């Protein structure tokens, strides 16, 4: 009987506290989104300057070896944008996808150009929120 009570308690406690979990992860913020989009754009530009896959397709293996992790980080950034409660959410998600494309070894360098306008929007929204709290 005692074991049953202990097991019941173990299974019920998480269920009770699950209602208090916010859909926004604790680290998600406009600042984090800004930093990640900026980083992905910079890495994308670096990749496209360092590797010319049109001239030398063999470099793809080296590029993926060096920058293979970036795909996961870019997808995570899209998730951050999706969880933010913002009127510009769709723009941020679209910028995340452009940053993803920009930062891929086989991606398009022109996708990098779509990120700076979103960065400016993030800055403006952040300043607006700061002014509202003052």
Steps between C-alpha positions, in 0.01 A plus 500: 500500500781735588672434167175570316466836679855594416457406134172692481670806643784475249262487206255764625750772592618568145139499379403760761786732413471455124223759486743765623743454212500788258506435126786750480831352609674699769790609281294617203512873450538763233865539599567130451322499164699805390830343604425170328382656173804726496733207570343279232531777243866557585576129480313477170706780350817335630402166345430653161827694504704201610351231276417524131302184438427592138868498413596216732215269609745290701509779758147410610636222720737741675232764537255255658774373729573850624148647500272197525381604847354825369193329354378401845570844639312665213196278550507583870495869411184446296349338809595802711327729251192280502468510880535876541179690569554773243293676237796444265515126563447401135776735385737354760418144394560590134832662595591183689442293187708744295778482760478121481538510121780756523699292747490174305801386297274454199279798585451819306712802599214729397295362791741682732366833373155427645626490860601866571146643459375252761787599731388863473141401580618306805700803620200727457266260683749460784537878539122537491462243780776670701328838468168349603647369826661831597 
